[in-house]
Amino acid sequence: MLDAAIVANAQAVEHYEMCRYGTLIAWAEELGHDDIVRFLTTNLNEEKAVNTKLNTVALRKGVNAKASSAA
Protein backbone atom coordinates (compact mmCIF):
# COMPACT_ATOMS: atom_id res chain seq x y z
CA MET A 1 0.00 0.00 0.00
CA LEU A 2 2.88 2.34 0.70
CA ASP A 3 4.08 2.10 -2.91
CA ALA A 4 0.60 2.96 -4.20
CA ALA A 5 0.45 5.95 -1.85
CA ILE A 6 3.85 7.17 -3.04
CA VAL A 7 2.81 6.89 -6.70
CA ALA A 8 -0.50 8.64 -6.00
CA ASN A 9 1.22 11.52 -4.23
CA ALA A 10 3.81 11.84 -6.98
CA GLN A 11 0.99 12.04 -9.50
CA ALA A 12 -0.70 14.74 -7.44
CA VAL A 13 2.50 16.78 -7.66
CA GLU A 14 2.74 16.21 -11.42
CA HIS A 15 -0.88 17.31 -11.91
CA TYR A 16 -0.23 20.46 -9.90
CA GLU A 17 2.83 21.22 -12.01
CA MET A 18 0.97 20.58 -15.27
CA CYS A 19 -1.77 22.94 -14.16
CA ARG A 20 0.71 25.67 -13.31
CA TYR A 21 2.62 25.27 -16.57
CA GLY A 22 -0.66 25.46 -18.48
CA THR A 23 -1.53 28.72 -16.75
CA LEU A 24 1.92 30.19 -17.32
CA ILE A 25 1.79 29.21 -21.00
CA ALA A 26 -1.57 30.95 -21.39
CA TRP A 27 -0.21 34.11 -19.77
CA ALA A 28 2.96 34.06 -21.88
CA GLU A 29 0.89 33.60 -25.05
CA GLU A 30 -1.33 36.50 -24.08
CA LEU A 31 1.73 38.69 -23.55
CA GLY A 32 3.34 37.59 -26.81
CA HIS A 33 6.39 35.91 -25.24
CA ASP A 34 6.81 33.11 -27.77
CA ASP A 35 10.27 32.16 -26.49
CA ILE A 36 8.89 31.60 -23.02
CA VAL A 37 5.92 29.66 -24.39
CA ARG A 38 8.34 27.24 -26.07
CA PHE A 39 10.37 26.82 -22.89
CA LEU A 40 7.30 26.26 -20.71
CA THR A 41 5.78 23.87 -23.26
CA THR A 42 8.94 21.78 -23.12
CA ASN A 43 8.64 21.65 -19.33
CA LEU A 44 4.94 20.80 -19.55
CA ASN A 45 5.68 17.92 -21.91
CA GLU A 46 8.30 16.59 -19.48
CA GLU A 47 5.76 16.65 -16.65
CA LYS A 48 3.24 14.82 -18.83
CA ALA A 49 5.87 12.17 -19.60
CA VAL A 50 6.59 11.66 -15.90
CA ASN A 51 2.86 11.32 -15.23
CA THR A 52 2.62 8.68 -17.96
CA LYS A 53 5.50 6.76 -16.37
CA LEU A 54 3.78 6.93 -12.99
CA ASN A 55 0.59 5.57 -14.58
CA THR A 56 2.61 2.69 -15.96
CA VAL A 57 4.05 1.94 -12.54
CA ALA A 58 0.64 2.10 -10.89
CA LEU A 59 -1.27 0.09 -13.47
CA ARG A 60 1.03 -2.11 -15.52
CA LYS A 61 3.60 -2.86 -12.84
CA GLY A 62 0.81 -3.87 -10.49
CA VAL A 63 1.37 -1.39 -7.67
CA ASN A 64 -2.33 -0.57 -7.41
CA ALA A 65 -3.37 -4.22 -7.71
CA LYS A 66 -0.94 -5.26 -4.98
CA ALA A 67 -2.20 -2.49 -2.73
CA SER A 68 -5.85 -3.46 -3.21
CA SER A 69 -5.14 -7.11 -2.43
CA ALA A 70 -3.27 -6.10 0.74
CA ALA A 71 -6.12 -3.95 2.00
CSV table of C-alpha atoms in Angstrom, one decimal:
chain,number,residue,atom,x,y,z
A,1,MET,CA,0.0,0.0,0.0
A,2,LEU,CA,2.9,2.3,0.7
A,3,ASP,CA,4.1,2.1,-2.9
A,4,ALA,CA,0.6,3.0,-4.2
A,5,ALA,CA,0.5,5.9,-1.9
A,6,ILE,CA,3.9,7.2,-3.0
A,7,VAL,CA,2.8,6.9,-6.7
A,8,ALA,CA,-0.5,8.6,-6.0
A,9,ASN,CA,1.2,11.5,-4.2
A,10,ALA,CA,3.8,11.8,-7.0
A,11,GLN,CA,1.0,12.0,-9.5
A,12,ALA,CA,-0.7,14.7,-7.4
A,13,VAL,CA,2.5,16.8,-7.7
A,14,GLU,CA,2.7,16.2,-11.4
A,15,HIS,CA,-0.9,17.3,-11.9
A,16,TYR,CA,-0.2,20.5,-9.9
A,17,GLU,CA,2.8,21.2,-12.0
A,18,MET,CA,1.0,20.6,-15.3
A,19,CYS,CA,-1.8,22.9,-14.2
A,20,ARG,CA,0.7,25.7,-13.3
A,21,TYR,CA,2.6,25.3,-16.6
A,22,GLY,CA,-0.7,25.5,-18.5
A,23,THR,CA,-1.5,28.7,-16.8
A,24,LEU,CA,1.9,30.2,-17.3
A,25,ILE,CA,1.8,29.2,-21.0
A,26,ALA,CA,-1.6,31.0,-21.4
A,27,TRP,CA,-0.2,34.1,-19.8
A,28,ALA,CA,3.0,34.1,-21.9
A,29,GLU,CA,0.9,33.6,-25.0
A,30,GLU,CA,-1.3,36.5,-24.1
A,31,LEU,CA,1.7,38.7,-23.5
A,32,GLY,CA,3.3,37.6,-26.8
A,33,HIS,CA,6.4,35.9,-25.2
A,34,ASP,CA,6.8,33.1,-27.8
A,35,ASP,CA,10.3,32.2,-26.5
A,36,ILE,CA,8.9,31.6,-23.0
A,37,VAL,CA,5.9,29.7,-24.4
A,38,ARG,CA,8.3,27.2,-26.1
A,39,PHE,CA,10.4,26.8,-22.9
A,40,LEU,CA,7.3,26.3,-20.7
A,41,THR,CA,5.8,23.9,-23.3
A,42,THR,CA,8.9,21.8,-23.1
A,43,ASN,CA,8.6,21.6,-19.3
A,44,LEU,CA,4.9,20.8,-19.5
A,45,ASN,CA,5.7,17.9,-21.9
A,46,GLU,CA,8.3,16.6,-19.5
A,47,GLU,CA,5.8,16.7,-16.7
A,48,LYS,CA,3.2,14.8,-18.8
A,49,ALA,CA,5.9,12.2,-19.6
A,50,VAL,CA,6.6,11.7,-15.9
A,51,ASN,CA,2.9,11.3,-15.2
A,52,THR,CA,2.6,8.7,-18.0
A,53,LYS,CA,5.5,6.8,-16.4
A,54,LEU,CA,3.8,6.9,-13.0
A,55,ASN,CA,0.6,5.6,-14.6
A,56,THR,CA,2.6,2.7,-16.0
A,57,VAL,CA,4.1,1.9,-12.5
A,58,ALA,CA,0.6,2.1,-10.9
A,59,LEU,CA,-1.3,0.1,-13.5
A,60,ARG,CA,1.0,-2.1,-15.5
A,61,LYS,CA,3.6,-2.9,-12.8
A,62,GLY,CA,0.8,-3.9,-10.5
A,63,VAL,CA,1.4,-1.4,-7.7
A,64,ASN,CA,-2.3,-0.6,-7.4
A,65,ALA,CA,-3.4,-4.2,-7.7
A,66,LYS,CA,-0.9,-5.3,-5.0
A,67,ALA,CA,-2.2,-2.5,-2.7
A,68,SER,CA,-5.8,-3.5,-3.2
A,69,SER,CA,-5.1,-7.1,-2.4
A,70,ALA,CA,-3.3,-6.1,0.7
A,71,ALA,CA,-6.1,-4.0,2.0
